[in-house]
């Protein structure tokens, strides 16, 4: 961690230290850390990184992120997503939605109001994080989805062990606007530059695939 007098190491306690997901809030004044034991702690970055809040999820937490629009923290479990309101009652997790299968990838829309979850069942869903309801989906791959990512314009890219990557866009009713095929299972995929429409053609720049 960066301190005023240089770099310091701080010990994180109360969580099992194995593949910890972490997340900074937008101002980098708070750090959220979670462990395999389901414990989630928030630390204030000022001073000695003291814990200012602790809560325990029903199971291991795989991803954390602060909602930039509201004072709350989201935690992704094995097959569901929880919300932790950070103002008022701080000892309560709320189940926001359940994917229905093991969640293998998540992506947050640039505007922050939508969350995509993708699973081992090959399905991807889009959720309204404010209303706690399904906004779109399920969209299907024929195998486990290994990666999900929004670009800065809100186009969603998903990749699967079935060897395909698909692009989904709100303006097209979240129907796939492009399917890219590889000769091996795709474990990650990203579009280094934004997707865009030029006349009637979709242009993808510098698409990158990592094959298993």
CSV table of C-alpha atoms in Angstrom, one decimal:
chain,number,residue,atom,x,y,z
A,1,UNK,CA,0.0,0.0,0.0
A,2,UNK,CA,1.2,3.5,-0.7
A,3,UNK,CA,1.7,5.6,2.5
A,4,UNK,CA,2.7,9.2,2.7
A,5,UNK,CA,6.2,8.1,3.8
A,6,UNK,CA,6.6,5.5,1.1
A,7,UNK,CA,5.4,1.9,0.7
A,8,UNK,CA,4.2,-0.1,3.6
A,9,UNK,CA,3.1,-3.7,4.0
A,10,UNK,CA,0.0,-4.3,6.1
A,11,UNK,CA,-1.2,-7.6,7.4
A,12,UNK,CA,-4.8,-8.5,6.5
A,13,UNK,CA,-6.5,-10.5,9.4
A,14,UNK,CA,-9.8,-12.3,9.7
A,15,UNK,CA,-9.8,-13.8,6.2
A,16,UNK,CA,-8.3,-16.9,4.8
A,17,UNK,CA,-5.4,-15.8,2.7
A,18,UNK,CA,-5.9,-17.8,-0.5
A,19,UNK,CA,-6.7,-16.2,-3.8
A,20,UNK,CA,-8.2,-13.1,-2.1
A,21,UNK,CA,-10.4,-10.9,-4.2
A,22,UNK,CA,-9.9,-7.2,-3.4
A,23,UNK,CA,-11.5,-3.9,-4.6
A,24,UNK,CA,-10.8,-0.2,-4.1
A,25,UNK,CA,-13.6,2.3,-4.0
A,26,UNK,CA,-13.5,5.2,-6.6
A,27,UNK,CA,-11.7,7.5,-4.2
A,28,UNK,CA,-9.2,4.8,-3.1
A,29,UNK,CA,-10.1,5.7,0.5
A,30,UNK,CA,-11.4,2.2,1.2
A,31,UNK,CA,-10.2,-1.3,0.4
A,32,UNK,CA,-12.4,-4.3,0.5
A,33,UNK,CA,-10.9,-7.8,1.0
A,34,UNK,CA,-12.6,-11.2,1.0
A,35,UNK,CA,-11.5,-14.7,1.7
A,36,UNK,CA,-12.4,-18.3,1.1
A,37,UNK,CA,-14.1,-18.4,4.5
A,38,UNK,CA,-16.6,-15.9,3.3
A,39,UNK,CA,-15.3,-13.1,5.5
A,40,UNK,CA,-15.4,-9.6,3.9
A,41,UNK,CA,-13.6,-6.7,5.5
A,42,UNK,CA,-13.3,-3.0,4.5
A,43,UNK,CA,-10.2,-1.1,5.5
A,44,UNK,CA,-9.7,2.7,5.6
A,45,UNK,CA,-6.6,3.6,3.5
A,46,UNK,CA,-5.7,6.4,5.8
A,47,UNK,CA,-3.4,5.7,8.8
A,48,UNK,CA,-2.7,2.1,9.6
A,49,UNK,CA,-5.3,0.5,7.3
A,50,UNK,CA,-7.7,-0.2,10.2
A,51,UNK,CA,-10.8,-2.4,9.5
A,52,UNK,CA,-13.9,-0.3,9.5
A,53,UNK,CA,-16.4,-3.0,8.7
A,54,UNK,CA,-16.7,-6.8,8.6
A,55,UNK,CA,-19.4,-9.2,7.4
A,56,UNK,CA,-19.5,-12.9,6.6
A,57,UNK,CA,-21.0,-14.2,3.3
A,58,UNK,CA,-22.6,-17.7,3.3
A,59,UNK,CA,-19.6,-19.1,1.3
A,60,UNK,CA,-16.4,-18.2,-0.5
A,61,UNK,CA,-16.4,-14.8,-2.2
A,62,UNK,CA,-14.9,-14.7,-5.7
A,63,UNK,CA,-15.2,-11.0,-6.6
A,64,UNK,CA,-15.9,-7.7,-5.0
A,65,UNK,CA,-16.6,-4.2,-6.3
A,66,UNK,CA,-17.8,-0.9,-5.0
A,67,UNK,CA,-20.9,0.6,-6.6
A,68,UNK,CA,-19.7,4.0,-7.9
A,69,UNK,CA,-23.2,5.5,-7.7
A,70,UNK,CA,-24.3,4.3,-4.3
A,71,UNK,CA,-22.5,3.6,-1.0
A,72,UNK,CA,-22.6,-0.2,-1.2
A,73,UNK,CA,-20.4,-3.2,-2.0
A,74,UNK,CA,-21.2,-6.1,-4.2
A,75,UNK,CA,-19.9,-9.6,-3.5
A,76,UNK,CA,-20.0,-12.5,-5.9
A,77,UNK,CA,-20.4,-16.0,-4.4
A,78,UNK,CA,-20.4,-19.4,-6.0
A,79,UNK,CA,-23.7,-19.0,-7.8
A,80,UNK,CA,-25.2,-15.7,-6.5
A,81,UNK,CA,-24.5,-12.0,-6.0
A,82,UNK,CA,-24.9,-10.1,-2.7
A,83,UNK,CA,-25.1,-6.4,-1.8
A,84,UNK,CA,-23.7,-4.9,1.4
A,85,UNK,CA,-25.1,-1.4,2.1
A,86,UNK,CA,-22.3,0.6,3.7
A,87,UNK,CA,-24.4,3.3,5.2
A,88,UNK,CA,-26.8,2.7,8.0
A,89,UNK,CA,-27.0,-1.0,8.9
A,90,UNK,CA,-23.6,-2.5,8.1
A,91,UNK,CA,-24.0,-6.1,9.3
A,92,UNK,CA,-26.4,-7.3,6.7
A,93,UNK,CA,-25.9,-8.9,3.3
A,94,UNK,CA,-28.8,-8.9,0.8
A,95,UNK,CA,-29.2,-11.5,-1.9
A,96,UNK,CA,-29.5,-9.5,-5.1
A,97,UNK,CA,-29.9,-12.3,-7.6
A,98,UNK,CA,-29.0,-16.0,-8.1
A,99,UNK,CA,-27.5,-17.2,-11.4
A,100,UNK,CA,-28.6,-20.8,-11.0
A,101,UNK,CA,-25.2,-22.4,-11.7
A,102,UNK,CA,-21.6,-21.8,-10.8
A,103,UNK,CA,-20.6,-18.3,-11.7
A,104,UNK,CA,-17.4,-18.4,-13.7
A,105,UNK,CA,-17.2,-14.8,-14.9
A,106,UNK,CA,-18.7,-11.4,-14.2
A,107,UNK,CA,-18.6,-7.9,-15.8
A,108,UNK,CA,-19.9,-4.6,-14.7
A,109,UNK,CA,-21.4,-2.2,-17.2
A,110,UNK,CA,-19.5,1.1,-17.5
A,111,UNK,CA,-22.4,3.0,-16.2
A,112,UNK,CA,-22.6,0.8,-13.2
A,113,UNK,CA,-26.3,-0.1,-13.4
A,114,UNK,CA,-26.0,-3.5,-15.0
A,115,UNK,CA,-24.0,-6.6,-14.1
A,116,UNK,CA,-23.4,-9.6,-16.4
A,117,UNK,CA,-22.9,-13.0,-14.8
A,118,UNK,CA,-21.7,-16.0,-16.8
A,119,UNK,CA,-21.6,-19.6,-15.7
A,120,UNK,CA,-20.4,-23.1,-16.0
A,121,UNK,CA,-23.8,-23.9,-17.6
A,122,UNK,CA,-22.8,-21.9,-20.7
A,123,UNK,CA,-25.5,-19.2,-19.9
A,124,UNK,CA,-25.0,-15.5,-19.4
A,125,UNK,CA,-27.5,-13.1,-17.8
A,126,UNK,CA,-27.7,-9.3,-17.4
A,127,UNK,CA,-29.0,-8.0,-14.1
A,128,UNK,CA,-30.4,-4.6,-13.0
A,129,UNK,CA,-28.4,-4.1,-9.8
A,130,UNK,CA,-30.8,-1.4,-8.5
A,131,UNK,CA,-34.0,-3.3,-9.0
A,132,UNK,CA,-32.4,-6.7,-8.3
A,133,UNK,CA,-34.1,-8.2,-11.4
A,134,UNK,CA,-33.0,-9.9,-14.6
A,135,UNK,CA,-32.6,-7.4,-17.4
A,136,UNK,CA,-31.8,-9.7,-20.2
A,137,UNK,CA,-30.7,-13.3,-21.1
A,138,UNK,CA,-30.1,-16.0,-20.8
A,139,UNK,CA,-27.6,-16.0,-23.7
A,140,UNK,CA,-26.1,-19.3,-24.6
A,141,UNK,CA,-22.7,-20.8,-25.4
A,142,UNK,CA,-22.5,-24.6,-25.8
A,143,UNK,CA,-19.8,-24.9,-23.1
A,144,UNK,CA,-18.7,-23.2,-19.9
A,145,UNK,CA,-18.2,-19.4,-20.2
A,146,UNK,CA,-14.7,-18.5,-19.2
A,147,UNK,CA,-14.6,-14.7,-19.6
A,148,UNK,CA,-17.0,-11.7,-19.8
A,149,UNK,CA,-16.1,-8.1,-20.4
A,150,UNK,CA,-17.8,-4.8,-21.3
A,151,UNK,CA,-16.1,-2.3,-23.5
A,152,UNK,CA,-16.4,1.5,-22.7
A,153,UNK,CA,-19.5,1.7,-24.9
A,154,UNK,CA,-21.4,-1.1,-23.1
A,155,UNK,CA,-20.9,-3.9,-25.6
A,156,UNK,CA,-20.5,-7.2,-23.8
A,157,UNK,CA,-18.0,-9.8,-24.9
A,158,UNK,CA,-18.2,-13.4,-23.7
A,159,UNK,CA,-15.8,-16.3,-24.4
A,160,UNK,CA,-16.3,-20.0,-23.9
A,161,UNK,CA,-14.6,-23.4,-23.8
A,162,UNK,CA,-16.7,-24.2,-26.9
A,163,UNK,CA,-14.2,-22.2,-28.9
A,164,UNK,CA,-16.3,-19.1,-29.5
A,165,UNK,CA,-16.4,-15.5,-28.4
A,166,UNK,CA,-19.7,-13.5,-28.8
A,167,UNK,CA,-20.5,-9.8,-28.8
A,168,UNK,CA,-23.8,-8.6,-27.3
A,169,UNK,CA,-25.2,-5.1,-27.7
A,170,UNK,CA,-28.2,-3.4,-26.1
A,171,UNK,CA,-29.2,-1.6,-29.4
A,172,UNK,CA,-29.6,-5.0,-31.0
A,173,UNK,CA,-31.8,-6.4,-28.3
A,174,UNK,CA,-28.8,-8.1,-26.7
A,175,UNK,CA,-28.8,-10.6,-29.5
A,176,UNK,CA,-25.3,-11.7,-30.6
A,177,UNK,CA,-23.9,-9.2,-33.2
A,178,UNK,CA,-20.8,-11.2,-34.0
A,179,UNK,CA,-19.6,-14.8,-33.2
A,180,UNK,CA,-15.9,-15.4,-33.4
A,181,UNK,CA,-14.6,-19.0,-33.6
A,182,UNK,CA,-11.3,-20.4,-32.6
A,183,UNK,CA,-9.7,-23.8,-33.0
A,184,UNK,CA,-9.4,-24.4,-29.2
A,185,UNK,CA,-11.2,-23.5,-26.1
A,186,UNK,CA,-11.1,-19.8,-25.4
A,187,UNK,CA,-10.1,-19.0,-21.8
A,188,UNK,CA,-9.9,-15.2,-22.1
A,189,UNK,CA,-10.9,-12.7,-24.7
A,190,UNK,CA,-10.8,-8.9,-24.9
A,191,UNK,CA,-11.3,-6.1,-27.4
A,192,UNK,CA,-8.4,-3.7,-26.9
A,193,UNK,CA,-10.2,-1.0,-28.9
A,194,UNK,CA,-13.9,-0.3,-28.8
A,195,UNK,CA,-16.4,-2.0,-31.1
A,196,UNK,CA,-18.1,0.3,-33.5
A,197,UNK,CA,-20.5,0.3,-36.5
A,198,UNK,CA,-19.2,1.7,-39.8
A,199,UNK,CA,-22.1,1.9,-42.3
A,200,UNK,CA,-23.6,-1.6,-41.9
A,201,UNK,CA,-20.4,-3.4,-40.9
A,202,UNK,CA,-19.1,-4.1,-37.5
A,203,UNK,CA,-15.4,-3.3,-37.1
A,204,UNK,CA,-13.4,-5.0,-34.3
A,205,UNK,CA,-9.9,-3.8,-33.7
A,206,UNK,CA,-7.2,-5.9,-32.1
A,207,UNK,CA,-9.3,-8.7,-30.8
A,208,UNK,CA,-7.1,-10.9,-28.6
A,209,UNK,CA,-7.8,-14.5,-27.7
A,210,UNK,CA,-5.9,-16.7,-25.2
A,211,UNK,CA,-6.4,-20.4,-26.1
A,212,UNK,CA,-6.2,-23.2,-23.6
